[in-house]
């Protein structure tokens, strides 16, 4: 090649020696370091495929001599995260729940951990925002069947509601007044009218006045003489605007006729006491919790 | 087929040994170099008192806390458009300058040029000027050559370390970082940055030099788009110089033995080539290797003075000037060069962005509030019939001192609010939060109001800084949702 050099007249530069349709290409070489950079890239690429997982095989890729993998890295990070959280979880486990709000760091960790546990275990019934639905209590509001302070919430979550095989469970039973023939249909509609009156949904009328006597005889034992409920037996307050099964006439009639039995698992058996504690903290933090905790300092500074 | 030495596919770098030169452009280059290096090395050490809660470094890019400090101006991440504006100004400014004086940036202010220039001075200091350098390059390796090379490279390395070292001080408190750095306690990234910048300075400034400009830098390829026939570029006036006369001019033209009109002013002394830092011959016309540093102008002017010819055989000229001069007309005045429409458009954009930034930086808010409505659930019915909505309210205190900020609600009759840890029993119509200096506070806020008739109502969250000297207010609209009427 060296002996058939052709030099371009106009520029004095050597041409590469090819010709396409009368056009010749000038040979303007790149600098040598460019070449070496190119070689270095090749060496780097080969070294890289040796060091890291690269070549696809039938069921997996080559492992690479460094034995690095994204899954392994994830495992490491998860382990590191668990190790980082361990002392916090220990401290939460050791602190009585009513003292948690006084320790902002623990409280915040408990609420966050509780939120995670809630998303995994509770949203199926109570919804992702804990707003519940018919028959599943809204945990954001301020109406509590079994009490809404930290300890009461913790107890409810730990022991569940109406777990037949568990003596500590929350339990209550309203008679099925209609189905079991305890009240006649006209008596039921009277008592429904009375309940709608004490919950300010309709003005008192003749029906309601008749219902008052029926209420006193059949319902006051659990719901109280004025209908404000009794938490010891999980009897709901009938005078507020919150209804688990609906406060309209049809719903109330159905409730008195058939009664409802909501069930919640006892979570301590599945999640253990620490997670239950954190769940209680989260539910409490939703804004409907009762009795003020110790004042928490303002938002943590950013820097 | 190997890519051997003679394949011709790749070329060995031809070392350039530029000769020292003196002249007006060389002196200007010194000036720019001193100014640029001073700004680069000194800036991080300037102090600016911002009070007890903010750093007191005049120029600080605080990446960890995502704050930029430029003297009296502090920039938050959401105000990054100021930085974007500066970048736009830098870009358009570069276009503007390029449209007037071509590659002035390349010739005088580009870091690659500045440090290459510095390294070439060091080279001359150690090895001597061009001829000595050439001789030394050809000389076989021996103790003397090795000693010189080692000295030179050590000096290169020293400058490189200082260069790389200075950069990190823009990103942390300079005196503290300097102490930590020397003690070995500085963050890993500081050492990595210094190592990287030291390496690039050493390799690019010490060895690759013009190769960076010609093969690596994209800018010379782009900037031709900004230049036209009214842009000043370094030009060899071939109509005046050609044909070249060999060697020195004879004393009288008669001695020449040739017709005097036939010889141009260029005596082919090659001084212009010898001084060129990129090693090109400007007499071949405009080319990508020319960074318009004008050192060849200085060199040729000296030659012209010596042989008694007017200066400016090589000169800054526009293509229009060249055509005019060739045709015997007078070149344009400088004011004409500057009033080029393209330049004026660049200037208008540049100045417009600058004025807009100045204006907006003058009255930007240092307290802002935003409210995010909690969507799940979007409202909660309470037992007494009231409705509760949840919000995440963010208060940004962008001043360098902590401020007590009062949050209240307007346009929602009977509304009360409380924040996390509190309960409805403690709800009031306003609450106060202390937001630390230069920080963002996130407050979960519950608002309770009597049942509204429609599905949703809008109201205003108001924030008021409770400082006597500079009370600032901010407000944001939010929706209040309730049950739909049945
Ligand atoms: S320095 Fe001037 S006279 Fe000398 S070769 Fe260059 S253009 Fe010609
Ligand atoms: S040709 Fe002249 S202006 Fe261009 S780089 Fe060389 S010395 Fe500088």
PDB file of N, CA and C in Angstrom, chain A residues 157-159 166 265-273 276:
ATOM      1  N   UNK A 157     -56.784  -3.861  68.630  1.00  0.00           N
ATOM      2  CA  UNK A 157     -56.018  -4.461  67.534  1.00  0.00           C
ATOM      3  C   UNK A 157     -55.410  -5.789  67.981  1.00  0.00           C
ATOM      4  N   UNK A 158     -54.886  -5.792  69.202  1.00  0.00           N
ATOM      5  CA  UNK A 158     -54.193  -6.990  69.682  1.00  0.00           C
ATOM      6  C   UNK A 158     -55.160  -8.164  69.796  1.00  0.00           C
ATOM      7  N   UNK A 159     -56.345  -7.916  70.349  1.00  0.00           N
ATOM      8  CA  UNK A 159     -57.228  -9.028  70.675  1.00  0.00           C
ATOM      9  C   UNK A 159     -58.373  -9.220  69.696  1.00  0.00           C
ATOM     10  N   UNK A 166     -60.956 -16.870  71.564  1.00  0.00           N
ATOM     11  CA  UNK A 166     -60.012 -16.066  72.331  1.00  0.00           C
ATOM     12  C   UNK A 166     -60.737 -15.339  73.458  1.00  0.00           C
ATOM     13  N   UNK A 265     -59.816  -9.850  63.207  1.00  0.00           N
ATOM     14  CA  UNK A 265     -58.863 -10.833  63.732  1.00  0.00           C
ATOM     15  C   UNK A 265     -58.101 -10.266  64.915  1.00  0.00           C
ATOM     16  N   UNK A 266     -57.561 -11.143  65.743  1.00  0.00           N
ATOM     17  CA  UNK A 266     -56.666 -10.645  66.799  1.00  0.00           C
ATOM     18  C   UNK A 266     -55.261 -10.619  66.200  1.00  0.00           C
ATOM     19  N   UNK A 267     -54.772  -9.430  66.039  1.00  0.00           N
ATOM     20  CA  UNK A 267     -53.557  -9.254  65.238  1.00  0.00           C
ATOM     21  C   UNK A 267     -52.289  -9.585  65.987  1.00  0.00           C
ATOM     22  N   UNK A 268     -52.367  -9.585  67.321  1.00  0.00           N
ATOM     23  CA  UNK A 268     -51.128  -9.849  68.065  1.00  0.00           C
ATOM     24  C   UNK A 268     -50.596 -11.241  67.731  1.00  0.00           C
ATOM     25  N   UNK A 269     -51.534 -12.182  67.505  1.00  0.00           N
ATOM     26  CA  UNK A 269     -51.107 -13.537  67.188  1.00  0.00           C
ATOM     27  C   UNK A 269     -50.315 -13.562  65.890  1.00  0.00           C
ATOM     28  N   UNK A 270     -50.666 -12.660  64.956  1.00  0.00           N
ATOM     29  CA  UNK A 270     -50.005 -12.699  63.660  1.00  0.00           C
ATOM     30  C   UNK A 270     -48.831 -11.705  63.588  1.00  0.00           C
ATOM     31  N   UNK A 271     -48.997 -10.553  64.152  1.00  0.00           N
ATOM     32  CA  UNK A 271     -48.006  -9.492  63.946  1.00  0.00           C
ATOM     33  C   UNK A 271     -47.062  -9.293  65.123  1.00  0.00           C
ATOM     34  N   UNK A 272     -47.440  -9.765  66.292  1.00  0.00           N
ATOM     35  CA  UNK A 272     -46.595  -9.563  67.468  1.00  0.00           C
ATOM     36  C   UNK A 272     -46.859  -8.214  68.107  1.00  0.00           C
ATOM     37  N   UNK A 273     -46.473  -8.081  69.369  1.00  0.00           N
ATOM     38  CA  UNK A 273     -46.852  -6.897  70.145  1.00  0.00           C
ATOM     39  C   UNK A 273     -46.277  -5.578  69.608  1.00  0.00           C
ATOM     40  N   UNK A 276     -48.243  -4.347  66.633  1.00  0.00           N
ATOM     41  CA  UNK A 276     -49.557  -3.917  67.078  1.00  0.00           C
ATOM     42  C   UNK A 276     -49.467  -2.534  67.719  1.00  0.00           C
TER      43      UNK A 276
END
